Tab-separated table of N, CA and C and ligand atoms in Angstrom:
chain	number	residue	atom	x	y	z
A	1123	MET	N	-128.781	25.442	20.149
A	1123	MET	CA	-128.707	25.000	21.442
A	1123	MET	C	-127.837	25.962	22.392
A	1124	GLU	N	-128.410	26.159	23.502
A	1124	GLU	CA	-127.884	27.146	24.419
A	1124	GLU	C	-127.113	26.300	25.516
A	1125	PHE	N	-125.814	26.809	25.642
A	1125	PHE	CA	-124.998	26.137	26.664
A	1125	PHE	C	-125.070	26.842	28.091
A	1126	ILE	N	-125.110	26.100	29.050
A	1126	ILE	CA	-124.897	26.594	30.437
A	1126	ILE	C	-123.603	25.997	31.002
A	1127	ALA	N	-123.020	26.675	31.992
A	1127	ALA	CA	-121.804	26.150	32.586
A	1127	ALA	C	-122.273	24.786	33.244
A	1128	GLU	N	-121.234	23.696	33.126
A	1128	GLU	CA	-121.501	22.568	33.743
A	1128	GLU	C	-120.643	22.386	34.978
A	1129	THR	N	-121.271	22.072	36.095
A	1129	THR	CA	-120.586	21.828	37.329
A	1129	THR	C	-120.627	20.375	37.807
A	1130	VAL	N	-121.525	19.657	37.147
A	1130	VAL	CA	-121.705	18.133	37.478
A	1130	VAL	C	-120.676	17.327	36.646
A	1131	CYS	N	-120.010	16.422	37.397
A	1131	CYS	CA	-119.169	15.525	36.577
A	1131	CYS	C	-120.044	14.625	35.799
A	1132	ARG	N	-119.677	14.544	34.423
A	1132	ARG	CA	-120.466	13.739	33.517
A	1132	ARG	C	-120.305	12.260	33.790
A	1133	VAL	N	-119.224	11.801	34.343
A	1133	VAL	CA	-118.934	10.433	34.669
A	1133	VAL	C	-119.593	9.908	35.957
A	1134	CYS	N	-119.398	10.715	37.032
A	1134	CYS	CA	-119.780	10.180	38.405
A	1134	CYS	C	-120.893	11.059	38.897
A	1135	GLY	N	-121.137	12.180	38.467
A	1135	GLY	CA	-122.208	12.967	39.087
A	1135	GLY	C	-121.848	13.858	40.116
A	1136	LEU	N	-120.542	13.863	40.545
A	1136	LEU	CA	-120.113	14.794	41.625
A	1136	LEU	C	-120.325	16.210	41.297
A	1137	ASP	N	-120.817	17.060	42.235
A	1137	ASP	CA	-121.022	18.468	42.007
A	1137	ASP	C	-120.611	19.266	43.124
A	1138	VAL	N	-119.492	19.886	43.051
A	1138	VAL	CA	-119.010	20.747	44.223
A	1138	VAL	C	-119.024	22.169	43.832
A	1139	GLY	N	-119.784	22.445	42.735
A	1139	GLY	CA	-119.913	23.834	42.289
A	1139	GLY	C	-118.843	24.401	41.368
A	1140	GLU	N	-117.828	23.636	41.224
A	1140	GLU	CA	-116.724	24.036	40.297
A	1140	GLU	C	-117.130	23.795	38.903
A	1141	VAL	N	-116.884	24.849	38.032
A	1141	VAL	CA	-117.261	24.778	36.620
A	1141	VAL	C	-116.213	23.918	35.935
A	1142	ARG	N	-116.720	22.772	35.219
A	1142	ARG	CA	-116.056	21.810	34.514
A	1142	ARG	C	-115.973	22.156	33.041
A	1143	PHE	N	-117.138	22.648	32.520
A	1143	PHE	CA	-117.312	23.058	31.192
A	1143	PHE	C	-117.987	24.493	31.247
A	1144	ASP	N	-117.416	25.450	30.459
A	1144	ASP	CA	-117.975	26.676	30.630
A	1144	ASP	C	-119.115	26.963	29.645
A	1145	GLU	N	-119.764	28.084	29.657
A	1145	GLU	CA	-120.975	28.421	28.873
A	1145	GLU	C	-120.707	28.199	27.283
A	1146	ALA	N	-119.478	28.206	26.915
A	1146	ALA	CA	-119.210	27.989	25.498
A	1146	ALA	C	-118.995	26.462	25.201
A	1147	GLY	N	-119.008	25.716	26.312
A	1147	GLY	CA	-118.769	24.239	26.097
A	1147	GLY	C	-117.185	23.845	26.125
A	1148	CYS	N	-116.479	24.832	26.588
A	1148	CYS	CA	-115.066	24.575	26.759
A	1148	CYS	C	-114.677	23.977	28.080
A	1149	SER	N	-113.813	22.982	28.005
A	1149	SER	CA	-113.331	22.317	29.211
A	1149	SER	C	-112.335	23.233	30.049
A	1150	LEU	N	-112.562	23.251	31.346
A	1150	LEU	CA	-111.658	23.910	32.217
A	1150	LEU	C	-110.701	22.934	32.861
A	1151	HIS	N	-110.662	21.707	32.311
A	1151	HIS	CA	-109.707	20.654	32.700
A	1151	HIS	C	-109.657	20.564	34.352
A	1152	VAL	N	-110.920	20.374	34.932
A	1152	VAL	CA	-110.971	20.097	36.292
A	1152	VAL	C	-110.803	18.588	36.534
A	1153	VAL	N	-110.051	18.217	37.410
A	1153	VAL	CA	-110.001	16.847	37.738
A	1153	VAL	C	-110.949	16.472	38.837
A	1154	CYS	N	-111.749	15.410	38.551
A	1154	CYS	CA	-112.832	15.113	39.534
A	1154	CYS	C	-112.161	14.487	40.838
A	1155	ASP	N	-112.667	14.908	41.968
A	1155	ASP	CA	-112.163	14.366	43.294
A	1155	ASP	C	-112.537	12.952	43.406
A	1156	CYS	N	-113.751	12.778	42.848
A	1156	CYS	CA	-114.411	11.348	42.983
A	1156	CYS	C	-113.903	10.290	42.016
A	1157	CYS	N	-114.128	10.579	40.745
A	1157	CYS	CA	-113.830	9.461	39.835
A	1157	CYS	C	-112.457	9.661	39.220
A	1158	GLY	N	-111.835	10.904	39.318
A	1158	GLY	CA	-110.498	11.189	38.728
A	1158	GLY	C	-110.540	11.583	37.236
A	1159	THR	N	-111.668	11.710	36.646
A	1159	THR	CA	-111.756	12.163	35.285
A	1159	THR	C	-111.448	13.616	35.131
A	1160	GLU	N	-110.656	13.929	34.204
A	1160	GLU	CA	-110.293	15.306	33.944
A	1160	GLU	C	-111.299	15.843	32.797
A	1161	SER	N	-112.094	16.955	33.110
A	1161	SER	CA	-113.010	17.389	32.143
A	1161	SER	C	-112.351	17.807	30.782
A	1162	GLY	N	-112.792	17.315	29.724
A	1162	GLY	CA	-112.192	17.620	28.447
A	1162	GLY	C	-111.369	16.420	27.968
A	1163	TYR	N	-111.019	15.484	28.803
A	1163	TYR	CA	-110.200	14.354	28.380
A	1163	TYR	C	-111.012	13.095	28.410
A	1164	GLY	N	-111.515	12.748	27.210
A	1164	GLY	CA	-112.245	11.553	27.134
A	1164	GLY	C	-113.698	11.556	27.663
A	1165	ASP	N	-114.277	12.705	28.019
A	1165	ASP	CA	-115.645	12.838	28.407
A	1165	ASP	C	-116.490	13.691	27.563
A	1166	GLU	N	-116.068	13.889	26.234
A	1166	GLU	CA	-116.720	14.766	25.394
A	1166	GLU	C	-117.984	14.032	24.727
A	1167	ARG	N	-117.973	12.784	24.639
A	1167	ARG	CA	-118.998	12.072	23.902
A	1167	ARG	C	-119.520	11.130	24.947
A	1168	VAL	N	-120.924	10.837	24.781
A	1168	VAL	CA	-121.701	10.075	25.730
A	1168	VAL	C	-121.112	8.675	25.812
A	1169	ASN	N	-120.705	8.081	24.676
A	1169	ASN	CA	-120.234	6.668	24.718
A	1169	ASN	C	-118.911	6.602	25.512
A	1170	GLN	N	-118.080	7.700	25.462
A	1170	GLN	CA	-116.849	7.711	26.196
A	1170	GLN	C	-117.225	7.827	27.663
A	1171	VAL	N	-118.184	8.746	28.032
A	1171	VAL	CA	-118.554	8.968	29.280
A	1171	VAL	C	-119.058	7.663	29.925
A	1172	ARG	N	-119.870	6.869	29.230
A	1172	ARG	CA	-120.447	5.638	29.738
A	1172	ARG	C	-119.286	4.641	30.051
A	1173	HIS	N	-118.296	4.580	29.083
A	1173	HIS	CA	-117.142	3.686	29.272
A	1173	HIS	C	-116.361	4.088	30.669
A	1174	LEU	N	-116.078	5.356	30.752
A	1174	LEU	CA	-115.295	5.714	31.941
A	1174	LEU	C	-116.152	5.425	33.248
A	1175	ARG	N	-117.442	5.616	33.107
A	1175	ARG	CA	-118.259	5.311	34.279
A	1175	ARG	C	-118.247	3.904	34.664
A	1176	ARG	N	-118.412	3.142	33.595
A	1176	ARG	CA	-118.468	1.595	33.909
A	1176	ARG	C	-117.159	1.127	34.400
A	1177	SER	N	-116.029	1.636	33.844
A	1177	SER	CA	-114.799	1.129	34.437
A	1177	SER	C	-114.507	1.651	35.885
A	1178	TRP	N	-114.949	2.897	36.095
A	1178	TRP	CA	-114.808	3.443	37.472
A	1178	TRP	C	-115.718	2.564	38.518
A	1179	LEU	N	-116.945	2.297	38.044
A	1179	LEU	CA	-117.716	1.469	38.970
A	1179	LEU	C	-117.218	0.073	39.069
A	1180	ASP	N	-116.712	-0.394	37.959
A	1180	ASP	CA	-116.069	-1.785	38.116
A	1180	ASP	C	-114.886	-1.920	38.989
A	1181	ARG	N	-114.221	-0.763	39.178
A	1181	ARG	CA	-113.067	-0.664	40.158
A	1181	ARG	C	-113.543	-0.443	41.532
A	1182	GLY	N	-114.765	-0.370	41.791
A	1182	GLY	CA	-115.361	-0.193	43.104
A	1182	GLY	C	-115.683	1.203	43.419
A	1183	ALA	N	-115.868	2.112	42.433
A	1183	ALA	CA	-116.218	3.530	42.703
A	1183	ALA	C	-115.339	4.215	43.770
A	1184	GLN	N	-114.047	4.007	43.599
A	1184	GLN	CA	-113.082	4.508	44.476
A	1184	GLN	C	-113.009	6.067	44.325
A	1185	TRP	N	-112.784	6.761	45.380
A	1185	TRP	CA	-112.532	8.209	45.247
A	1185	TRP	C	-111.024	8.492	44.874
A	1186	HIS	N	-110.930	9.295	43.803
A	1186	HIS	CA	-109.591	9.726	43.444
A	1186	HIS	C	-108.868	10.511	44.595
A	1187	ARG	N	-109.565	11.384	45.309
A	1187	ARG	CA	-109.097	11.942	46.497
A	1187	ARG	C	-109.896	11.573	47.664
A	1188	PRO	N	-109.518	10.465	48.301
A	1188	PRO	CA	-110.330	9.936	49.359
A	1188	PRO	C	-110.698	10.942	50.461
A	1189	LYS	N	-109.718	11.826	50.708
A	1189	LYS	CA	-110.027	12.835	51.721
A	1189	LYS	C	-111.215	13.803	51.380
A	1190	SER	N	-111.610	13.876	50.132
A	1190	SER	CA	-112.644	14.707	49.786
A	1190	SER	C	-113.998	14.096	49.864
A	1191	ARG	N	-113.918	12.770	50.194
A	1191	ARG	CA	-115.189	11.970	50.294
A	1191	ARG	C	-116.048	12.373	51.557
A	1192	PRO	N	-117.301	12.773	51.335
A	1192	PRO	CA	-118.037	13.095	52.505
A	1192	PRO	C	-118.439	11.805	53.362
A	1193	LEU	N	-118.529	12.090	54.732
A	1193	LEU	CA	-118.820	10.877	55.565
A	1193	LEU	C	-120.121	10.299	55.121
A	1194	THR	N	-121.013	11.058	54.718
A	1194	THR	CA	-122.318	10.463	54.362
A	1194	THR	C	-122.496	10.276	52.866
A	1195	TRP	N	-121.494	10.011	52.143
A	1195	TRP	CA	-121.495	9.916	50.719
A	1195	TRP	C	-122.446	8.768	50.303
A	1196	ASP	N	-123.253	9.045	49.296
A	1196	ASP	CA	-124.230	7.985	48.812
A	1196	ASP	C	-124.012	7.908	47.322
A	1197	LEU	N	-123.427	6.861	46.811
A	1197	LEU	CA	-123.086	6.601	45.424
A	1197	LEU	C	-124.299	6.677	44.558
A	1198	GLN	N	-125.437	6.036	44.880
A	1198	GLN	CA	-126.681	6.009	44.089
A	1198	GLN	C	-127.242	7.378	44.005
A	1199	GLN	N	-127.212	8.081	45.070
A	1199	GLN	CA	-127.680	9.508	45.040
A	1199	GLN	C	-126.906	10.405	44.109
A	1200	GLN	N	-125.639	10.169	44.153
A	1200	GLN	CA	-124.735	10.920	43.301
A	1200	GLN	C	-124.883	10.693	41.858
A	1201	LEU	N	-124.975	9.324	41.624
A	1201	LEU	CA	-125.254	8.864	40.173
A	1201	LEU	C	-126.560	9.484	39.685
A	1202	ALA	N	-127.540	9.639	40.514
A	1202	ALA	CA	-128.877	10.107	40.139
A	1202	ALA	C	-128.807	11.665	39.699
A	1203	GLY	N	-127.666	12.319	40.055
A	1203	GLY	CA	-127.581	13.691	39.615
A	1203	GLY	C	-126.826	13.891	38.301
A	1204	ILE	N	-126.466	12.826	37.736
A	1204	ILE	CA	-125.832	12.913	36.375
A	1204	ILE	C	-126.868	13.426	35.324
A	1205	PRO	N	-126.597	14.515	34.626
A	1205	PRO	CA	-127.541	14.950	33.640
A	1205	PRO	C	-127.978	13.951	32.679
A	1206	PRO	N	-129.295	13.891	32.289
A	1206	PRO	CA	-129.763	12.840	31.386
A	1206	PRO	C	-129.010	12.604	30.092
A	1207	GLN	N	-128.422	13.669	29.623
A	1207	GLN	CA	-127.802	13.520	28.381
A	1207	GLN	C	-126.450	12.747	28.434
A	1208	TRP	N	-126.004	12.590	29.570
A	1208	TRP	CA	-124.872	11.829	29.809
A	1208	TRP	C	-125.026	10.487	30.473
A	1209	LEU	N	-126.203	10.040	30.438
A	1209	LEU	CA	-126.524	8.613	31.032
A	1209	LEU	C	-126.363	7.585	29.904
B	318	LIG	ZN1	-116.426	12.386	38.552
């Protein structure tokens, strides 16, 4: 399996172009502005990712850094960007 650098948050789908996991699959410990998940902490397996996503959605999909939230933010559109292997 060939790895590519991941910029999309596995939990919420936010993609601001920042690398969260590099080509070797190593976490760069990026804290997501949207869901607050730190890459490499509890998001390495799909069942963990689903659990984190569920609890984030259950809390109302609040932004970890509200100032980063775009005015035209669309939750469903962002969730649609989550790579299929993390759904
Ligand atoms: Zn996120």
